[in-house]
Amino acid sequence: MQNHGEQEPQAQTAPGVVVSLQAYSDDDRFDWTINNEDVLLAEQRTTAVYVNRWGQAVIRQERNWDEESDPFMTIDHAHLPVVIARLQEIASAPLSRDEPEPGKATGGIR
């Protein structure tokens, strides 16, 4: 949890999940960066995954206010197993919020 200068009260909600009970006032400048361990859910665009008429997997996200169309990517059916294996590898690794070394943005799991 973010260190606010004193011992924070904590609540155990489920095995391994601790929630800070630190009270923030409206005057506080809350740290919304990824370095604040109190931030549990980062902003995430609405995302769809489907198959197009060519049999490719499409990963599509809802466009932002400043975009003319939805950003998307396609993955050919033949490449899906390697992509899925890598995503499963990432999902099963512990979350690390440490900044990776330049050119090493794999989260240290390779």
Short mmCIF file of C-alpha atoms in Angstrom, two decimals:
data_model
loop_
_atom_site.label_atom_id
_atom_site.label_comp_id
_atom_site.label_asym_id
_atom_site.label_seq_id
_atom_site.Cartn_x
_atom_site.Cartn_y
_atom_site.Cartn_z
CA MET A 1 0.00 0.00 0.00
CA GLN A 2 1.08 3.56 -0.53
CA ASN A 3 3.02 4.92 2.43
CA HIS A 4 1.19 7.94 3.81
CA GLY A 5 3.54 8.54 6.72
CA GLU A 6 1.78 6.41 9.32
CA GLN A 7 0.54 2.86 9.78
CA GLU A 8 -2.58 2.34 7.68
CA PRO A 9 -5.49 0.28 8.95
CA GLN A 10 -6.15 -2.69 6.68
CA ALA A 11 -9.03 -5.08 6.17
CA GLN A 12 -8.62 -8.70 5.10
CA THR A 13 -11.38 -9.34 2.52
CA ALA A 14 -10.34 -12.70 1.10
CA PRO A 15 -7.24 -14.86 1.39
CA GLY A 16 -4.35 -12.83 0.06
CA VAL A 17 -6.42 -9.67 -0.59
CA VAL A 18 -5.80 -6.70 1.67
CA VAL A 19 -7.71 -3.43 1.25
CA SER A 20 -6.36 -0.18 2.62
CA LEU A 21 -8.70 1.65 4.95
CA GLN A 22 -6.74 4.91 4.55
CA ALA A 23 -9.14 7.83 4.45
CA TYR A 24 -8.49 10.42 1.76
CA SER A 25 -9.96 13.88 2.01
CA ASP A 26 -11.17 15.88 -0.96
CA ASP A 27 -8.09 18.07 -0.51
CA ASP A 28 -5.67 15.16 -1.06
CA ARG A 29 -3.91 14.89 -4.37
CA PHE A 30 -4.55 11.21 -4.91
CA ASP A 31 -1.83 9.36 -6.81
CA TRP A 32 -3.61 7.66 -9.73
CA THR A 33 -0.40 6.26 -11.24
CA ILE A 34 0.37 2.58 -11.62
CA ASN A 35 2.94 2.96 -8.81
CA ASN A 36 0.15 3.42 -6.25
CA GLU A 37 -0.73 -0.07 -5.02
CA ASP A 38 -4.13 1.24 -3.83
CA VAL A 39 -5.13 1.60 -7.51
CA LEU A 40 -6.54 -1.82 -8.33
CA LEU A 41 -8.46 -1.25 -11.56
CA ALA A 42 -6.81 0.83 -14.25
CA GLU A 43 -8.90 2.37 -16.99
CA GLN A 44 -9.68 -0.20 -19.66
CA ARG A 45 -11.40 0.31 -22.98
CA THR A 46 -14.37 -1.88 -23.82
CA THR A 47 -12.92 -4.80 -25.77
CA ALA A 48 -14.51 -7.35 -28.11
CA VAL A 49 -13.00 -10.57 -29.47
CA TYR A 50 -14.61 -12.29 -32.44
CA VAL A 51 -13.87 -14.15 -35.69
CA ASN A 52 -14.13 -12.32 -39.03
CA ARG A 53 -15.23 -13.83 -42.36
CA TRP A 54 -11.63 -14.89 -43.16
CA GLY A 55 -11.38 -16.96 -39.97
CA GLN A 56 -9.06 -14.50 -38.24
CA ALA A 57 -9.44 -13.61 -34.59
CA VAL A 58 -10.21 -9.91 -34.20
CA ILE A 59 -9.42 -7.98 -31.02
CA ARG A 60 -11.30 -4.70 -31.21
CA GLN A 61 -11.57 -1.83 -28.75
CA GLU A 62 -14.14 0.93 -28.57
CA ARG A 63 -12.79 4.12 -30.09
CA ASN A 64 -11.80 7.00 -27.88
CA TRP A 65 -13.35 10.45 -28.22
CA ASP A 66 -10.46 11.60 -30.46
CA GLU A 67 -10.46 8.61 -32.83
CA GLU A 68 -12.52 8.22 -36.00
CA SER A 69 -12.79 4.43 -35.81
CA ASP A 70 -12.34 1.53 -33.41
CA PRO A 71 -8.73 0.33 -33.19
CA PHE A 72 -8.41 -3.39 -33.89
CA MET A 73 -5.96 -6.12 -34.77
CA THR A 74 -6.37 -9.45 -36.51
CA ILE A 75 -4.53 -12.70 -35.81
CA ASP A 76 -4.56 -15.45 -38.39
CA HIS A 77 -5.96 -18.77 -37.18
CA ALA A 78 -2.57 -20.47 -37.67
CA HIS A 79 -0.90 -18.09 -35.18
CA LEU A 80 -3.54 -18.29 -32.44
CA PRO A 81 -1.89 -21.13 -30.45
CA VAL A 82 1.36 -19.20 -29.92
CA VAL A 83 -0.51 -15.98 -29.04
CA ILE A 84 -2.80 -17.81 -26.61
CA ALA A 85 0.17 -19.60 -25.01
CA ARG A 86 1.94 -16.27 -24.47
CA LEU A 87 -1.20 -14.66 -23.01
CA GLN A 88 -1.61 -17.60 -20.62
CA GLU A 89 2.05 -17.22 -19.61
CA ILE A 90 1.49 -13.54 -18.87
CA ALA A 91 -1.78 -14.24 -17.00
CA SER A 92 -0.18 -16.86 -14.75
CA ALA A 93 2.86 -14.72 -13.84
CA PRO A 94 2.73 -12.50 -10.75
CA LEU A 95 1.89 -8.89 -11.50
CA SER A 96 4.95 -6.67 -11.47
CA ARG A 97 4.61 -2.91 -11.57
CA ASP A 98 8.35 -2.39 -11.89
CA GLU A 99 9.45 -0.50 -14.98
CA PRO A 100 11.11 -2.94 -17.40
CA GLU A 101 14.57 -2.31 -18.77
CA PRO A 102 14.57 -0.79 -22.26
CA GLY A 103 13.83 -3.53 -24.80
CA LYS A 104 12.82 -5.97 -22.04
CA ALA A 105 9.08 -5.26 -21.73
CA THR A 106 8.13 -8.87 -20.93
CA GLY A 107 7.59 -8.38 -17.20
CA GLY A 108 10.52 -10.65 -16.41
CA ILE A 109 8.69 -13.88 -17.16
CA ARG A 110 10.87 -15.01 -20.07
#
